[in-house]
Amino acid sequence: MKMKIYEVENKNDKNYLALEHETEVDFNDTHMTNPECVINLMKSVFKADKKSDENVWLLALDAKMKIIGAFHIAKGSVNSASFSTRSIFCPLLLCNATGFIMVHNHLSDAADPSEIDCQITNKLMDASEMMGFKMYDHIIISKTGYYSFAESMSNDKIKVV
């Protein structure tokens, strides 16, 4: 199945979706119903576990949790990648998504979230609720494992996703 990877471009002061490329994925469908599906996709398509710097990706989903667009949001340094809340919601609005999954990588073997990761997740959850989007998960991928905020709902540092 083909998956579309987009960029948001600006022309004449208007944002629009620009198809960066399409790629074949080895999945029967692109429904992201659990972290393992997301992790397999991120490792096979984006090589998320092999990057030499921190990156942030956005998977835009329809109401059936099918990917309708994938976006590379930020490329950072060895321990951080900066992005704005706007850089998350602009692509979601343009592709008419109803929900999303945010993914980023850690270069170390540790996938545990930092305090900043938790703060960003909470901020995005609040904003997505206000904007009418469902934030399904924020997944951190490391070389040897992953952390899913949705799977770790009982963690005191975060709100329920």
PDB file of N, CA, C and O in Angstrom, residues 85-158:
ATOM      1  N   THR A  85       3.451  24.513  18.226  1.00  0.00           N
ATOM      2  CA  THR A  85       2.131  23.885  18.209  1.00  0.00           C
ATOM      3  C   THR A  85       1.488  24.082  16.847  1.00  0.00           C
ATOM      4  O   THR A  85       0.833  23.178  16.313  1.00  0.00           O
ATOM      5  N   ARG A  86       1.700  25.229  16.259  1.00  0.00           N
ATOM      6  CA  ARG A  86       1.159  25.538  14.931  1.00  0.00           C
ATOM      7  C   ARG A  86       1.645  24.527  13.893  1.00  0.00           C
ATOM      8  O   ARG A  86       0.906  24.148  12.995  1.00  0.00           O
ATOM      9  N   SER A  87       2.905  24.094  14.016  1.00  0.00           N
ATOM     10  CA  SER A  87       3.452  23.152  13.040  1.00  0.00           C
ATOM     11  C   SER A  87       2.784  21.781  13.125  1.00  0.00           C
ATOM     12  O   SER A  87       2.893  20.976  12.207  1.00  0.00           O
ATOM     13  N   ILE A  88       2.080  21.524  14.202  1.00  0.00           N
ATOM     14  CA  ILE A  88       1.303  20.282  14.340  1.00  0.00           C
ATOM     15  C   ILE A  88      -0.098  20.470  13.744  1.00  0.00           C
ATOM     16  O   ILE A  88      -0.574  19.651  12.964  1.00  0.00           O
ATOM     17  N   PHE A  89      -0.752  21.566  14.093  1.00  0.00           N
ATOM     18  CA  PHE A  89      -2.161  21.722  13.724  1.00  0.00           C
ATOM     19  C   PHE A  89      -2.391  22.220  12.305  1.00  0.00           C
ATOM     20  O   PHE A  89      -3.410  21.888  11.698  1.00  0.00           O
ATOM     21  N   CYS A  90      -1.472  22.946  11.753  1.00  0.00           N
ATOM     22  CA  CYS A  90      -1.627  23.398  10.363  1.00  0.00           C
ATOM     23  C   CYS A  90      -1.748  22.211   9.405  1.00  0.00           C
ATOM     24  O   CYS A  90      -2.698  22.155   8.621  1.00  0.00           O
ATOM     25  N   PRO A  91      -0.839  21.223   9.438  1.00  0.00           N
ATOM     26  CA  PRO A  91      -0.993  20.072   8.545  1.00  0.00           C
ATOM     27  C   PRO A  91      -2.276  19.279   8.804  1.00  0.00           C
ATOM     28  O   PRO A  91      -2.905  18.793   7.857  1.00  0.00           O
ATOM     29  N   LEU A  92      -2.671  19.170  10.077  1.00  0.00           N
ATOM     30  CA  LEU A  92      -3.892  18.417  10.396  1.00  0.00           C
ATOM     31  C   LEU A  92      -5.122  19.077   9.786  1.00  0.00           C
ATOM     32  O   LEU A  92      -6.003  18.396   9.246  1.00  0.00           O
ATOM     33  N   LEU A  93      -5.169  20.389   9.867  1.00  0.00           N
ATOM     34  CA  LEU A  93      -6.294  21.116   9.276  1.00  0.00           C
ATOM     35  C   LEU A  93      -6.294  20.997   7.754  1.00  0.00           C
ATOM     36  O   LEU A  93      -7.338  20.780   7.145  1.00  0.00           O
ATOM     37  N   LEU A  94      -5.121  21.114   7.156  1.00  0.00           N
ATOM     38  CA  LEU A  94      -5.039  21.069   5.697  1.00  0.00           C
ATOM     39  C   LEU A  94      -5.407  19.706   5.115  1.00  0.00           C
ATOM     40  O   LEU A  94      -5.942  19.633   4.009  1.00  0.00           O
ATOM     41  N   CYS A  95      -5.134  18.631   5.826  1.00  0.00           N
ATOM     42  CA  CYS A  95      -5.467  17.310   5.279  1.00  0.00           C
ATOM     43  C   CYS A  95      -6.782  16.769   5.837  1.00  0.00           C
ATOM     44  O   CYS A  95      -7.117  15.616   5.600  1.00  0.00           O
ATOM     45  N   ASN A  96      -7.504  17.603   6.577  1.00  0.00           N
ATOM     46  CA  ASN A  96      -8.832  17.247   7.085  1.00  0.00           C
ATOM     47  C   ASN A  96      -8.786  16.038   8.022  1.00  0.00           C
ATOM     48  O   ASN A  96      -9.653  15.170   7.982  1.00  0.00           O
ATOM     49  N   ALA A  97      -7.767  15.988   8.853  1.00  0.00           N
ATOM     50  CA  ALA A  97      -7.614  14.892   9.816  1.00  0.00           C
ATOM     51  C   ALA A  97      -8.590  15.063  10.970  1.00  0.00           C
ATOM     52  O   ALA A  97      -9.038  16.171  11.270  1.00  0.00           O
ATOM     53  N   THR A  98      -8.893  13.946  11.641  1.00  0.00           N
ATOM     54  CA  THR A  98      -9.693  14.006  12.859  1.00  0.00           C
ATOM     55  C   THR A  98      -8.845  13.702  14.093  1.00  0.00           C
ATOM     56  O   THR A  98      -9.259  13.976  15.206  1.00  0.00           O
ATOM     57  N   GLY A  99      -7.666  13.133  13.866  1.00  0.00           N
ATOM     58  CA  GLY A  99      -6.785  12.806  14.981  1.00  0.00           C
ATOM     59  C   GLY A  99      -5.349  12.678  14.510  1.00  0.00           C
ATOM     60  O   GLY A  99      -5.055  12.805  13.323  1.00  0.00           O
ATOM     61  N   PHE A 100      -4.457  12.399  15.481  1.00  0.00           N
ATOM     62  CA  PHE A 100      -3.051  12.294  15.118  1.00  0.00           C
ATOM     63  C   PHE A 100      -2.263  11.508  16.160  1.00  0.00           C
ATOM     64  O   PHE A 100      -2.706  11.306  17.283  1.00  0.00           O
ATOM     65  N   ILE A 101      -1.109  11.070  15.712  1.00  0.00           N
ATOM     66  CA  ILE A 101      -0.110  10.464  16.585  1.00  0.00           C
ATOM     67  C   ILE A 101       1.184  11.222  16.349  1.00  0.00           C
ATOM     68  O   ILE A 101       1.584  11.432  15.199  1.00  0.00           O
ATOM     69  N   MET A 102       1.796  11.653  17.421  1.00  0.00           N
ATOM     70  CA  MET A 102       3.089  12.308  17.329  1.00  0.00           C
ATOM     71  C   MET A 102       4.160  11.288  17.680  1.00  0.00           C
ATOM     72  O   MET A 102       3.974  10.472  18.579  1.00  0.00           O
ATOM     73  N   VAL A 103       5.275  11.334  16.974  1.00  0.00           N
ATOM     74  CA  VAL A 103       6.373  10.404  17.205  1.00  0.00           C
ATOM     75  C   VAL A 103       7.673  11.185  17.193  1.00  0.00           C
ATOM     76  O   VAL A 103       7.850  12.084  16.366  1.00  0.00           O
ATOM     77  N   HIS A 104       8.551  10.855  18.119  1.00  0.00           N
ATOM     78  CA  HIS A 104       9.910  11.387  18.012  1.00  0.00           C
ATOM     79  C   HIS A 104      10.895  10.340  18.487  1.00  0.00           C
ATOM     80  O   HIS A 104      10.516   9.342  19.085  1.00  0.00           O
ATOM     81  N   ASN A 105      12.141  10.551  18.172  1.00  0.00           N
ATOM     82  CA  ASN A 105      13.164   9.571  18.507  1.00  0.00           C
ATOM     83  C   ASN A 105      14.112  10.103  19.570  1.00  0.00           C
ATOM     84  O   ASN A 105      14.294  11.307  19.712  1.00  0.00           O
ATOM     85  N   HIS A 106      14.679   9.193  20.330  1.00  0.00           N
ATOM     86  CA  HIS A 106      15.785   9.474  21.248  1.00  0.00           C
ATOM     87  C   HIS A 106      16.995   8.726  20.709  1.00  0.00           C
ATOM     88  O   HIS A 106      16.871   7.579  20.269  1.00  0.00           O
ATOM     89  N   LEU A 107      18.135   9.343  20.766  1.00  0.00           N
ATOM     90  CA  LEU A 107      19.341   8.723  20.222  1.00  0.00           C
ATOM     91  C   LEU A 107      19.911   7.651  21.137  1.00  0.00           C
ATOM     92  O   LEU A 107      20.585   6.734  20.691  1.00  0.00           O
ATOM     93  N   SER A 108      19.636   7.759  22.415  1.00  0.00           N
ATOM     94  CA  SER A 108      20.160   6.792  23.379  1.00  0.00           C
ATOM     95  C   SER A 108      19.301   5.532  23.374  1.00  0.00           C
ATOM     96  O   SER A 108      18.302   5.435  22.666  1.00  0.00           O
ATOM     97  N   ASP A 109      19.677   4.581  24.214  1.00  0.00           N
ATOM     98  CA  ASP A 109      18.865   3.375  24.382  1.00  0.00           C
ATOM     99  C   ASP A 109      17.621   3.645  25.220  1.00  0.00           C
ATOM    100  O   ASP A 109      16.703   2.845  25.233  1.00  0.00           O
ATOM    101  N   ALA A 110      17.601   4.762  25.926  1.00  0.00           N
ATOM    102  CA  ALA A 110      16.495   5.088  26.827  1.00  0.00           C
ATOM    103  C   ALA A 110      15.370   5.787  26.067  1.00  0.00           C
ATOM    104  O   ALA A 110      15.572   6.814  25.432  1.00  0.00           O
ATOM    105  N   ALA A 111      14.182   5.227  26.151  1.00  0.00           N
ATOM    106  CA  ALA A 111      13.015   5.826  25.507  1.00  0.00           C
ATOM    107  C   ALA A 111      12.139   6.581  26.503  1.00  0.00           C
ATOM    108  O   ALA A 111      11.139   7.176  26.108  1.00  0.00           O
ATOM    109  N   ASP A 112      12.510   6.554  27.781  1.00  0.00           N
ATOM    110  CA  ASP A 112      11.700   7.244  28.795  1.00  0.00           C
ATOM    111  C   ASP A 112      11.589   8.729  28.467  1.00  0.00           C
ATOM    112  O   ASP A 112      12.560   9.360  28.058  1.00  0.00           O
ATOM    113  N   PRO A 113      10.403   9.309  28.677  1.00  0.00           N
ATOM    114  CA  PRO A 113      10.222  10.724  28.345  1.00  0.00           C
ATOM    115  C   PRO A 113      10.922  11.639  29.336  1.00  0.00           C
ATOM    116  O   PRO A 113      11.004  11.348  30.534  1.00  0.00           O
ATOM    117  N   SER A 114      11.392  12.737  28.814  1.00  0.00           N
ATOM    118  CA  SER A 114      11.945  13.783  29.673  1.00  0.00           C
ATOM    119  C   SER A 114      10.787  14.616  30.213  1.00  0.00           C
ATOM    120  O   SER A 114       9.635  14.470  29.778  1.00  0.00           O
ATOM    121  N   GLU A 115      11.084  15.491  31.129  1.00  0.00           N
ATOM    122  CA  GLU A 115      10.057  16.399  31.655  1.00  0.00           C
ATOM    123  C   GLU A 115       9.505  17.264  30.520  1.00  0.00           C
ATOM    124  O   GLU A 115       8.307  17.523  30.448  1.00  0.00           O
ATOM    125  N   ILE A 116      10.375  17.687  29.627  1.00  0.00           N
ATOM    126  CA  ILE A 116       9.933  18.501  28.480  1.00  0.00           C
ATOM    127  C   ILE A 116       9.015  17.690  27.567  1.00  0.00           C
ATOM    128  O   ILE A 116       8.012  18.208  27.078  1.00  0.00           O
ATOM    129  N   ASP A 117       9.330  16.409  27.343  1.00  0.00           N
ATOM    130  CA  ASP A 117       8.450  15.547  26.541  1.00  0.00           C
ATOM    131  C   ASP A 117       7.053  15.487  27.151  1.00  0.00           C
ATOM    132  O   ASP A 117       6.053  15.558  26.443  1.00  0.00           O
ATOM    133  N   CYS A 118       6.990  15.363  28.470  1.00  0.00           N
ATOM    134  CA  CYS A 118       5.697  15.324  29.174  1.00  0.00           C
ATOM    135  C   CYS A 118       4.956  16.645  29.056  1.00  0.00           C
ATOM    136  O   CYS A 118       3.744  16.668  28.811  1.00  0.00           O
ATOM    137  N   GLN A 119       5.677  17.749  29.200  1.00  0.00           N
ATOM    138  CA  GLN A 119       5.057  19.069  29.083  1.00  0.00           C
ATOM    139  C   GLN A 119       4.501  19.289  27.674  1.00  0.00           C
ATOM    140  O   GLN A 119       3.382  19.784  27.505  1.00  0.00           O
ATOM    141  N   ILE A 120       5.272  18.918  26.672  1.00  0.00           N
ATOM    142  CA  ILE A 120       4.823  19.072  25.284  1.00  0.00           C
ATOM    143  C   ILE A 120       3.585  18.213  25.028  1.00  0.00           C
ATOM    144  O   ILE A 120       2.622  18.661  24.398  1.00  0.00           O
ATOM    145  N   THR A 121       3.588  16.999  25.522  1.00  0.00           N
ATOM    146  CA  THR A 121       2.440  16.110  25.334  1.00  0.00           C
ATOM    147  C   THR A 121       1.189  16.703  25.966  1.00  0.00           C
ATOM    148  O   THR A 121       0.115  16.733  25.353  1.00  0.00           O
ATOM    149  N   ASN A 122       1.317  17.197  27.191  1.00  0.00           N
ATOM    150  CA  ASN A 122       0.165  17.811  27.862  1.00  0.00           C
ATOM    151  C   ASN A 122      -0.325  19.050  27.118  1.00  0.00           C
ATOM    152  O   ASN A 122      -1.530  19.259  26.960  1.00  0.00           O
ATOM    153  N   LYS A 123       0.604  19.860  26.636  1.00  0.00           N
ATOM    154  CA  LYS A 123       0.241  21.066  25.886  1.00  0.00           C
ATOM    155  C   LYS A 123      -0.507  20.696  24.604  1.00  0.00           C
ATOM    156  O   LYS A 123      -1.528  21.294  24.271  1.00  0.00           O
ATOM    157  N   LEU A 124      -0.005  19.685  23.897  1.00  0.00           N
ATOM    158  CA  LEU A 124      -0.663  19.259  22.663  1.00  0.00           C
ATOM    159  C   LEU A 124      -2.026  18.632  22.926  1.00  0.00           C
ATOM    160  O   LEU A 124      -2.961  18.810  22.138  1.00  0.00           O
ATOM    161  N   MET A 125      -2.148  17.899  24.024  1.00  0.00           N
ATOM    162  CA  MET A 125      -3.445  17.314  24.376  1.00  0.00           C
ATOM    163  C   MET A 125      -4.475  18.400  24.634  1.00  0.00           C
ATOM    164  O   MET A 125      -5.611  18.322  24.160  1.00  0.00           O
ATOM    165  N   ASP A 126      -4.079  19.418  25.391  1.00  0.00           N
ATOM    166  CA  ASP A 126      -4.992  20.529  25.688  1.00  0.00           C
ATOM    167  C   ASP A 126      -5.396  21.252  24.407  1.00  0.00           C
ATOM    168  O   ASP A 126      -6.571  21.542  24.183  1.00  0.00           O
ATOM    169  N   ALA A 127      -4.406  21.544  23.557  1.00  0.00           N
ATOM    170  CA  ALA A 127      -4.681  22.263  22.316  1.00  0.00           C
ATOM    171  C   ALA A 127      -5.537  21.419  21.375  1.00  0.00           C
ATOM    172  O   ALA A 127      -6.452  21.938  20.724  1.00  0.00           O
ATOM    173  N   SER A 128      -5.268  20.121  21.298  1.00  0.00           N
ATOM    174  CA  SER A 128      -6.037  19.276  20.383  1.00  0.00           C
ATOM    175  C   SER A 128      -7.482  19.151  20.838  1.00  0.00           C
ATOM    176  O   SER A 128      -8.392  19.134  20.004  1.00  0.00           O
ATOM    177  N   GLU A 129      -7.692  19.096  22.120  1.00  0.00           N
ATOM    178  CA  GLU A 129      -9.073  19.055  22.622  1.00  0.00           C
ATOM    179  C   GLU A 129      -9.807  20.334  22.232  1.00  0.00           C
ATOM    180  O   GLU A 129     -10.948  20.295  21.774  1.00  0.00           O
ATOM    181  N   MET A 130      -9.141  21.460  22.382  1.00  0.00           N
ATOM    182  CA  MET A 130      -9.753  22.740  22.039  1.00  0.00           C
ATOM    183  C   MET A 130     -10.006  22.852  20.525  1.00  0.00           C
ATOM    184  O   MET A 130     -11.010  23.402  20.098  1.00  0.00           O
ATOM    185  N   MET A 131      -9.109  22.268  19.726  1.00  0.00           N
ATOM    186  CA  MET A 131      -9.228  22.358  18.266  1.00  0.00           C
ATOM    187  C   MET A 131     -10.146  21.282  17.682  1.00  0.00           C
ATOM    188  O   MET A 131     -10.456  21.316  16.495  1.00  0.00           O
ATOM    189  N   GLY A 132     -10.557  20.303  18.492  1.00  0.00           N
ATOM    190  CA  GLY A 132     -11.447  19.258  18.013  1.00  0.00           C
ATOM    191  C   GLY A 132     -10.746  18.068  17.387  1.00  0.00           C
ATOM    192  O   GLY A 132     -11.342  17.329  16.608  1.00  0.00           O
ATOM    193  N   PHE A 133      -9.475  17.856  17.735  1.00  0.00           N
ATOM    194  CA  PHE A 133      -8.713  16.705  17.254  1.00  0.00           C
ATOM    195  C   PHE A 133      -8.540  15.707  18.388  1.00  0.00           C
ATOM    196  O   PHE A 133      -8.520  16.080  19.557  1.00  0.00           O
ATOM    197  N   LYS A 134      -8.354  14.458  18.037  1.00  0.00           N
ATOM    198  CA  LYS A 134      -8.049  13.417  19.021  1.00  0.00           C
ATOM    199  C   LYS A 134      -6.555  13.111  18.936  1.00  0.00           C
ATOM    200  O   LYS A 134      -6.057  12.718  17.891  1.00  0.00           O
ATOM    201  N   MET A 135      -5.855  13.330  20.034  1.00  0.00           N
ATOM    202  CA  MET A 135      -4.447  12.949  20.098  1.00  0.00           C
ATOM    203  C   MET A 135      -4.411  11.522  20.617  1.00  0.00           C
ATOM    204  O   MET A 135      -4.659  11.261  21.781  1.00  0.00           O
ATOM    205  N   TYR A 136      -4.106  10.574  19.731  1.00  0.00           N
ATOM    206  CA  TYR A 136      -4.141   9.164  20.098  1.00  0.00           C
ATOM    207  C   TYR A 136      -2.911   8.734  20.889  1.00  0.00           C
ATOM    208  O   TYR A 136      -3.018   7.900  21.783  1.00  0.00           O
ATOM    209  N   ASP A 137      -1.769   9.303  20.572  1.00  0.00           N
ATOM    210  CA  ASP A 137      -0.553   8.888  21.280  1.00  0.00           C
ATOM    211  C   ASP A 137       0.598   9.821  20.944  1.00  0.00           C
ATOM    212  O   ASP A 137       0.541  10.590  19.969  1.00  0.00           O
ATOM    213  N   HIS A 138       1.592   9.765  21.780  1.00  0.00           N
ATOM    214  CA  HIS A 138       2.908  10.370  21.545  1.00  0.00           C
ATOM    215  C   HIS A 138       3.877   9.241  21.847  1.00  0.00           C
ATOM    216  O   HIS A 138       3.927   8.760  22.975  1.00  0.00           O
ATOM    217  N   ILE A 139       4.606   8.820  20.843  1.00  0.00           N
ATOM    218  CA  ILE A 139       5.498   7.677  20.977  1.00  0.00           C
ATOM    219  C   ILE A 139       6.937   8.131  20.822  1.00  0.00           C
ATOM    220  O   ILE A 139       7.260   8.892  19.900  1.00  0.00           O
ATOM    221  N   ILE A 140       7.781   7.661  21.725  1.00  0.00           N
ATOM    222  CA  ILE A 140       9.213   7.927  21.655  1.00  0.00           C
ATOM    223  C   ILE A 140       9.899   6.629  21.269  1.00  0.00           C
ATOM    224  O   ILE A 140       9.696   5.598  21.917  1.00  0.00           O
ATOM    225  N   ILE A 141      10.697   6.680  20.222  1.00  0.00           N
ATOM    226  CA  ILE A 141      11.415   5.500  19.743  1.00  0.00           C
ATOM    227  C   ILE A 141      12.899   5.680  20.023  1.00  0.00           C
ATOM    228  O   ILE A 141      13.475   6.719  19.690  1.00  0.00           O
ATOM    229  N   SER A 142      13.498   4.662  20.638  1.00  0.00           N
ATOM    230  CA  SER A 142      14.950   4.678  20.853  1.00  0.00           C
ATOM    231  C   SER A 142      15.566   3.524  20.065  1.00  0.00           C
ATOM    232  O   SER A 142      14.855   2.780  19.385  1.00  0.00           O
ATOM    233  N   LYS A 143      16.855   3.356  20.189  1.00  0.00           N
ATOM    234  CA  LYS A 143      17.535   2.277  19.463  1.00  0.00           C
ATOM    235  C   LYS A 143      17.073   0.903  19.924  1.00  0.00           C
ATOM    236  O   LYS A 143      17.066  -0.049  19.160  1.00  0.00           O
ATOM    237  N   THR A 144      16.684   0.792  21.198  1.00  0.00           N
ATOM    238  CA  THR A 144      16.354  -0.536  21.734  1.00  0.00           C
ATOM    239  C   THR A 144      14.917  -0.681  22.244  1.00  0.00           C
ATOM    240  O   THR A 144      14.563  -1.741  22.734  1.00  0.00           O
ATOM    241  N   GLY A 145      14.116   0.352  22.136  1.00  0.00           N
ATOM    242  CA  GLY A 145      12.765   0.228  22.661  1.00  0.00           C
ATOM    243  C   GLY A 145      11.897   1.416  22.305  1.00  0.00           C
ATOM    244  O   GLY A 145      12.208   2.186  21.396  1.00  0.00           O
ATOM    245  N   TYR A 146      10.809   1.571  23.043  1.00  0.00           N
ATOM    246  CA  TYR A 146       9.907   2.688  22.798  1.00  0.00           C
ATOM    247  C   TYR A 146       9.169   3.028  24.090  1.00  0.00           C
ATOM    248  O   TYR A 146       9.157   2.264  25.055  1.00  0.00           O
ATOM    249  N   TYR A 147       8.561   4.194  24.094  1.00  0.00           N
ATOM    250  CA  TYR A 147       7.688   4.625  25.172  1.00  0.00           C
ATOM    251  C   TYR A 147       6.419   5.174  24.529  1.00  0.00           C
ATOM    252  O   TYR A 147       6.480   6.020  23.636  1.00  0.00           O
ATOM    253  N   SER A 148       5.283   4.693  24.961  1.00  0.00           N
ATOM    254  CA  SER A 148       3.991   5.162  24.483  1.00  0.00           C
ATOM    255  C   SER A 148       3.273   5.855  25.633  1.00  0.00           C
ATOM    256  O   SER A 148       3.019   5.242  26.665  1.00  0.00           O
ATOM    257  N   PHE A 149       2.953   7.120  25.449  1.00  0.00           N
ATOM    258  CA  PHE A 149       2.205   7.837  26.474  1.00  0.00           C
ATOM    259  C   PHE A 149       0.830   7.203  26.671  1.00  0.00           C
ATOM    260  O   PHE A 149       0.329   7.143  27.785  1.00  0.00           O
ATOM    261  N   ALA A 150       0.214   6.716  25.602  1.00  0.00           N
ATOM    262  CA  ALA A 150      -1.109   6.092  25.718  1.00  0.00           C
ATOM    263  C   ALA A 150      -1.049   4.820  26.555  1.00  0.00           C
ATOM    264  O   ALA A 150      -1.954   4.543  27.332  1.00  0.00           O
ATOM    265  N   GLU A 151       0.003   4.031  26.390  1.00  0.00           N
ATOM    266  CA  GLU A 151       0.149   2.814  27.184  1.00  0.00           C
ATOM    267  C   GLU A 151       0.500   3.118  28.635  1.00  0.00           C
ATOM    268  O   GLU A 151       0.271   2.294  29.514  1.00  0.00           O
ATOM    269  N   SER A 152       1.032   4.272  28.896  1.00  0.00           N
ATOM    270  CA  SER A 152       1.499   4.626  30.242  1.00  0.00           C
ATOM    271  C   SER A 152       0.581   5.641  30.900  1.00  0.00           C
ATOM    272  O   SER A 152       1.031   6.554  31.569  1.00  0.00           O
ATOM    273  N   MET A 153      -0.708   5.466  30.743  1.00  0.00           N
ATOM    274  CA  MET A 153      -1.683   6.444  31.233  1.00  0.00           C
ATOM    275  C   MET A 153      -1.642   6.651  32.734  1.00  0.00           C
ATOM    276  O   MET A 153      -2.027   7.699  33.227  1.00  0.00           O
ATOM    277  N   SER A 154      -1.180   5.687  33.474  1.00  0.00           N
ATOM    278  CA  SER A 154      -1.182   5.823  34.930  1.00  0.00           C
ATOM    279  C   SER A 154       0.009   6.630  35.445  1.00  0.00           C
ATOM    280  O   SER A 154       0.088   6.934  36.628  1.00  0.00           O
ATOM    281  N   ASN A 155       0.908   7.005  34.545  1.00  0.00           N
ATOM    282  CA  ASN A 155       2.081   7.792  34.922  1.00  0.00           C
ATOM    283  C   ASN A 155       1.621   9.144  35.482  1.00  0.00           C
ATOM    284  O   ASN A 155       0.854   9.851  34.857  1.00  0.00           O
ATOM    285  N   ASP A 156       2.095   9.505  36.654  1.00  0.00           N
ATOM    286  CA  ASP A 156       1.672  10.742  37.306  1.00  0.00           C
ATOM    287  C   ASP A 156       2.132  11.997  36.577  1.00  0.00           C
ATOM    288  O   ASP A 156       1.576  13.074  36.787  1.00  0.00           O
ATOM    289  N   LYS A 157       3.154  11.886  35.719  1.00  0.00           N
ATOM    290  CA  LYS A 157       3.686  13.066  35.073  1.00  0.00           C
ATOM    291  C   LYS A 157       2.833  13.523  33.894  1.00  0.00           C
ATOM    292  O   LYS A 157       2.982  14.617  33.403  1.00  0.00           O
ATOM    293  N   ILE A 158       1.936  12.672  33.425  1.00  0.00           N
ATOM    294  CA  ILE A 158       1.157  13.036  32.236  1.00  0.00           C
ATOM    295  C   ILE A 158      -0.329  12.890  32.505  1.00  0.00           C
ATOM    296  O   ILE A 158      -0.749  12.239  33.444  1.00  0.00           O
TER     297      ILE A 158
END
